[in-house]
Amino acid sequence: MGKFAHDEIVPFRESGLTKKEQVADMFNNIAFKYDFLNRFLSVGIDIWWRKKAISELKSLQPKVVLDVATGTADVAILTYKMLNPEKIIGIDISDGMLEIGRKKLKEKNLDQYITLQNGDSASLPFEDNTFNAITVAFGVRNFQLLEKGLSEMLRVLKPGGKLVVLEFSKPTAPVFSQFYHLYMNIITPTIGKLFSKNRDAYQYLNDSVQAFPEGQSFLKIMNGAGFTQTYLKKLSFGICTIYCGSK
Ligand code: SAM
């Protein structure tokens, strides 16, 4: 049994693989359509959410940044454009996503500033006190070991460094939340199936958002892992939340 309800939420319930293995397989399978579906399903708002999250690092002006669960490197690329750090490293457990990310970096001539490597949030392949800032967008919900991921990120942050997490949450305003549930339960899995031939992946998106310990519960988990000055900001009526914490 996992510690949190969302630990038990996996893409393919019948599979004998661990959550980590199933999540990596799932993202390998949808990698080629991931960017397109993100823009399409969020009507482009996902870019604005990512920018809002990265803005939380503006005053820190970080030189070395780690993007955990970097996927196809969208956050790493935007961070480079917005904050112009010397170096960004992106890590992810899905080679399929990383491959698409590397192609984008090459096309944009950013591969000398941003490097992508395979790595698990539960055992980050870096020395203590390495990064000025860490970003994770739509990643923590997928971690098999949430607390381990957070304590690893704290370990590799330099003292004074800052973590920014962007994650889906559930809006609460009455009419809006009904529309949101319809969208996440019916429209998203259907469109996901149509374009990526993978309904399970978009059903998992919905199930994992439902089970995730969001809001104050997540801040408590961050505090428990040892982060200080934690705070959250809700975006778009609570469809997404930014969580920040310092070392
Ligand atoms: N951050 C990217 C973005 O904003 O588009 C990608 C988000 S995507 C929804 C989630 C990513 O988390 C996937 O690429 C998946 O492979 C990765 N992931 C899941 N568990 C992970 C873990 N334990 N360590 C590293 N990456 C992980």
GROMACS .gro file of N, CA and C and ligand atoms in nm, residues 19-20 23-28 30 34-35 38-39 46 50 67-76 91-95 97-98 104 117-124 135-145 149 166-168 204-205, ligand 1:
model
  201
   19LYS      N    1   0.396   0.158  -1.046
   19LYS     CA    2   0.342   0.284  -1.097
   19LYS      C    3   0.446   0.353  -1.185
   20LYS      N    4   0.571   0.354  -1.137
   20LYS     CA    5   0.677   0.421  -1.213
   20LYS      C    6   0.691   0.361  -1.353
   23VAL      N    7   0.383   0.448  -1.566
   23VAL     CA    8   0.381   0.589  -1.605
   23VAL      C    9   0.482   0.613  -1.719
   24ALA      N   10   0.601   0.554  -1.706
   24ALA     CA   11   0.703   0.571  -1.812
   24ALA      C   12   0.650   0.512  -1.943
   25ASP      N   13   0.590   0.393  -1.938
   25ASP     CA   14   0.534   0.330  -2.060
   25ASP      C   15   0.427   0.419  -2.121
   26MET      N   16   0.339   0.469  -2.035
   26MET     CA   17   0.229   0.551  -2.085
   26MET      C   18   0.282   0.674  -2.157
   27PHE      N   19   0.381   0.743  -2.096
   27PHE     CA   20   0.432   0.864  -2.161
   27PHE      C   21   0.514   0.829  -2.285
   28ASN      N   22   0.582   0.714  -2.286
   28ASN     CA   23   0.649   0.671  -2.409
   28ASN      C   24   0.547   0.656  -2.521
   30ILE      N   25   0.247   0.805  -2.558
   30ILE     CA   26   0.176   0.925  -2.606
   30ILE      C   27   0.273   1.039  -2.641
   34TYR      N   28   0.201   1.437  -2.740
   34TYR     CA   29   0.185   1.503  -2.610
   34TYR      C   30   0.171   1.655  -2.622
   35ASP      N   31   0.262   1.718  -2.695
   35ASP     CA   32   0.258   1.865  -2.704
   35ASP      C   33   0.130   1.912  -2.771
   38ASN      N   34  -0.167   1.870  -2.538
   38ASN     CA   35  -0.163   1.971  -2.432
   38ASN      C   36  -0.223   2.103  -2.479
   39ARG      N   37  -0.176   2.150  -2.594
   39ARG     CA   38  -0.224   2.279  -2.647
   39ARG      C   39  -0.373   2.270  -2.677
   46ASP      N   40  -0.217   2.620  -2.111
   46ASP     CA   41  -0.108   2.552  -2.037
   46ASP      C   42   0.022   2.632  -2.046
   50ARG      N   43   0.240   2.761  -1.722
   50ARG     CA   44   0.384   2.736  -1.704
   50ARG      C   45   0.458   2.868  -1.682
   67ASP      N   46   1.488   2.087  -1.397
   67ASP     CA   47   1.347   2.068  -1.428
   67ASP      C   48   1.315   1.919  -1.415
   68VAL      N   49   1.246   1.884  -1.307
   68VAL     CA   50   1.215   1.743  -1.280
   68VAL      C   51   1.086   1.706  -1.356
   69ALA      N   52   1.080   1.582  -1.408
   69ALA     CA   53   0.968   1.538  -1.491
   69ALA      C   54   0.953   1.632  -1.610
   70THR      N   55   1.065   1.659  -1.674
   70THR     CA   56   1.072   1.762  -1.780
   70THR      C   57   0.991   1.725  -1.903
   71GLY      N   58   0.967   1.596  -1.925
   71GLY     CA   59   0.886   1.553  -2.040
   71GLY      C   60   0.950   1.597  -2.170
   72THR      N   61   0.876   1.678  -2.248
   72THR     CA   62   0.927   1.726  -2.376
   72THR      C   63   0.994   1.863  -2.361
   73ALA      N   64   1.030   1.897  -2.239
   73ALA     CA   65   1.115   2.013  -2.207
   73ALA      C   66   1.048   2.151  -2.220
   74ASP      N   67   0.916   2.155  -2.224
   74ASP     CA   68   0.850   2.285  -2.238
   74ASP      C   69   0.887   2.383  -2.126
   75VAL      N   70   0.890   2.334  -2.002
   75VAL     CA   71   0.921   2.425  -1.890
   75VAL      C   72   1.068   2.467  -1.895
   76ALA      N   73   1.156   2.371  -1.931
   76ALA     CA   74   1.298   2.404  -1.940
   76ALA      C   75   1.319   2.514  -2.046
   91ILE      N   76   1.524   1.623  -1.620
   91ILE     CA   77   1.527   1.477  -1.606
   91ILE      C   78   1.385   1.420  -1.612
   92ASP      N   79   1.378   1.297  -1.661
   92ASP     CA   80   1.248   1.230  -1.676
   92ASP      C   81   1.272   1.080  -1.687
   93ILE      N   82   1.168   1.001  -1.652
   93ILE     CA   83   1.182   0.855  -1.661
   93ILE      C   84   1.138   0.803  -1.798
   94SER      N   85   1.082   0.890  -1.883
   94SER     CA   86   1.033   0.843  -2.014
   94SER      C   87   1.129   0.884  -2.126
   95ASP      N   88   1.199   0.786  -2.183
   95ASP     CA   89   1.292   0.817  -2.292
   95ASP      C   90   1.218   0.871  -2.415
   97MET      N   91   0.957   1.071  -2.420
   97MET     CA   92   0.934   1.215  -2.400
   97MET      C   93   1.066   1.291  -2.417
   98LEU      N   94   1.174   1.236  -2.360
   98LEU     CA   95   1.304   1.304  -2.368
   98LEU      C   96   1.351   1.317  -2.513
  104LYS      N   97   1.340   1.919  -2.999
  104LYS     CA   98   1.298   2.060  -2.988
  104LYS      C   99   1.417   2.149  -2.952
  117GLN      N  100   1.826   1.430  -1.942
  117GLN     CA  101   1.877   1.296  -1.910
  117GLN      C  102   1.771   1.213  -1.842
  118ASN      N  103   1.785   1.080  -1.854
  118ASN     CA  104   1.691   0.992  -1.787
  118ASN      C  105   1.721   0.993  -1.637
  119GLY      N  106   1.620   1.006  -1.555
  119GLY     CA  107   1.642   1.005  -1.411
  119GLY      C  108   1.510   1.004  -1.336
  120ASP      N  109   1.513   0.946  -1.217
  120ASP     CA  110   1.392   0.929  -1.135
  120ASP      C  111   1.394   1.030  -1.020
  121SER      N  112   1.280   1.092  -0.997
  121SER     CA  113   1.270   1.190  -0.889
  121SER      C  114   1.303   1.127  -0.753
  122ALA      N  115   1.285   0.995  -0.741
  122ALA     CA  116   1.306   0.930  -0.612
  122ALA      C  117   1.454   0.907  -0.580
  123SER      N  118   1.541   0.921  -0.680
  123SER     CA  119   1.686   0.913  -0.653
  123SER      C  120   1.757   1.001  -0.755
  124LEU      N  121   1.760   1.129  -0.727
  124LEU     CA  122   1.816   1.225  -0.823
  124LEU      C  123   1.967   1.206  -0.836
  135THR      N  124   1.214   2.318  -1.086
  135THR     CA  125   1.075   2.327  -1.132
  135THR      C  126   1.021   2.186  -1.155
  136VAL      N  127   0.892   2.168  -1.130
  136VAL     CA  128   0.822   2.043  -1.167
  136VAL      C  129   0.683   2.082  -1.214
  137ALA      N  130   0.654   2.061  -1.341
  137ALA     CA  131   0.521   2.095  -1.391
  137ALA      C  132   0.445   1.968  -1.427
  138PHE      N  133   0.331   1.950  -1.368
  138PHE     CA  134   0.244   1.834  -1.394
  138PHE      C  135   0.320   1.703  -1.377
  139GLY      N  136   0.410   1.701  -1.279
  139GLY     CA  137   0.494   1.584  -1.257
  139GLY      C  138   0.465   1.516  -1.125
  140VAL      N  139   0.452   1.592  -1.016
  140VAL     CA  140   0.445   1.531  -0.882
  140VAL      C  141   0.329   1.432  -0.868
  141ARG      N  142   0.221   1.460  -0.939
  141ARG     CA  143   0.103   1.373  -0.935
  141ARG      C  144   0.137   1.232  -0.987
  142ASN      N  145   0.241   1.225  -1.071
  142ASN     CA  146   0.279   1.097  -1.131
  142ASN      C  147   0.386   1.024  -1.052
  143PHE      N  148   0.445   1.089  -0.952
  143PHE     CA  149   0.554   1.024  -0.879
  143PHE      C  150   0.501   0.902  -0.806
  144GLN      N  151   0.580   0.795  -0.810
  144GLN     CA  152   0.541   0.677  -0.733
  144GLN      C  153   0.565   0.705  -0.584
  145LEU      N  154   0.671   0.779  -0.555
  145LEU     CA  155   0.706   0.808  -0.415
  145LEU      C  156   0.714   0.960  -0.397
  149GLY      N  157   1.049   1.202  -0.349
  149GLY     CA  158   1.078   1.299  -0.455
  149GLY      C  159   1.103   1.437  -0.396
  166LEU      N  160   0.405   2.302  -1.025
  166LEU     CA  161   0.277   2.337  -1.089
  166LEU      C  162   0.200   2.206  -1.105
  167GLU      N  163   0.077   2.205  -1.057
  167GLU     CA  164   0.001   2.079  -1.066
  167GLU      C  165  -0.148   2.108  -1.083
  168PHE      N  166  -0.219   2.015  -1.146
  168PHE     CA  167  -0.364   2.029  -1.158
  168PHE      C  168  -0.427   2.022  -1.019
  204TYR      N  169  -0.647   0.818  -1.680
  204TYR     CA  170  -0.550   0.827  -1.569
  204TYR      C  171  -0.528   0.972  -1.529
  205LEU      N  172  -0.523   1.062  -1.628
  205LEU     CA  173  -0.507   1.206  -1.599
  205LEU      C  174  -0.617   1.248  -1.500
  248SAM     N1  175   0.685   1.890  -1.721
  248SAM     C1  176   0.637   1.854  -1.853
  248SAM     C2  177   0.531   1.950  -1.897
  248SAM     O1  178   0.507   2.047  -1.825
  248SAM     O2  179   0.475   1.931  -2.007
  248SAM     C3  180   0.587   1.709  -1.859
  248SAM     C4  181   0.470   1.674  -1.771
  248SAM     S1  182   0.407   1.513  -1.803
  248SAM     C5  183   0.237   1.532  -1.765
  248SAM     C6  184   0.465   1.421  -1.665
  248SAM     C7  185   0.604   1.367  -1.682
  248SAM     O3  186   0.649   1.316  -1.556
  248SAM     C8  187   0.618   1.253  -1.782
  248SAM     O4  188   0.707   1.286  -1.883
  248SAM     C9  189   0.668   1.137  -1.695
  248SAM     O5  190   0.752   1.047  -1.764
  248SAM    C10  191   0.738   1.211  -1.582
  248SAM     N2  192   0.758   1.135  -1.457
  248SAM    C11  193   0.667   1.061  -1.390
  248SAM     N3  194   0.721   1.008  -1.280
  248SAM    C12  195   0.848   1.051  -1.275
  248SAM    C13  196   0.955   1.030  -1.183
  248SAM     N4  197   0.938   0.952  -1.076
  248SAM     N5  198   1.073   1.090  -1.207
  248SAM    C14  199   1.090   1.168  -1.316
  248SAM     N6  200   0.993   1.192  -1.407
  248SAM    C15  201   0.874   1.133  -1.388
   0.00000   0.00000   0.00000
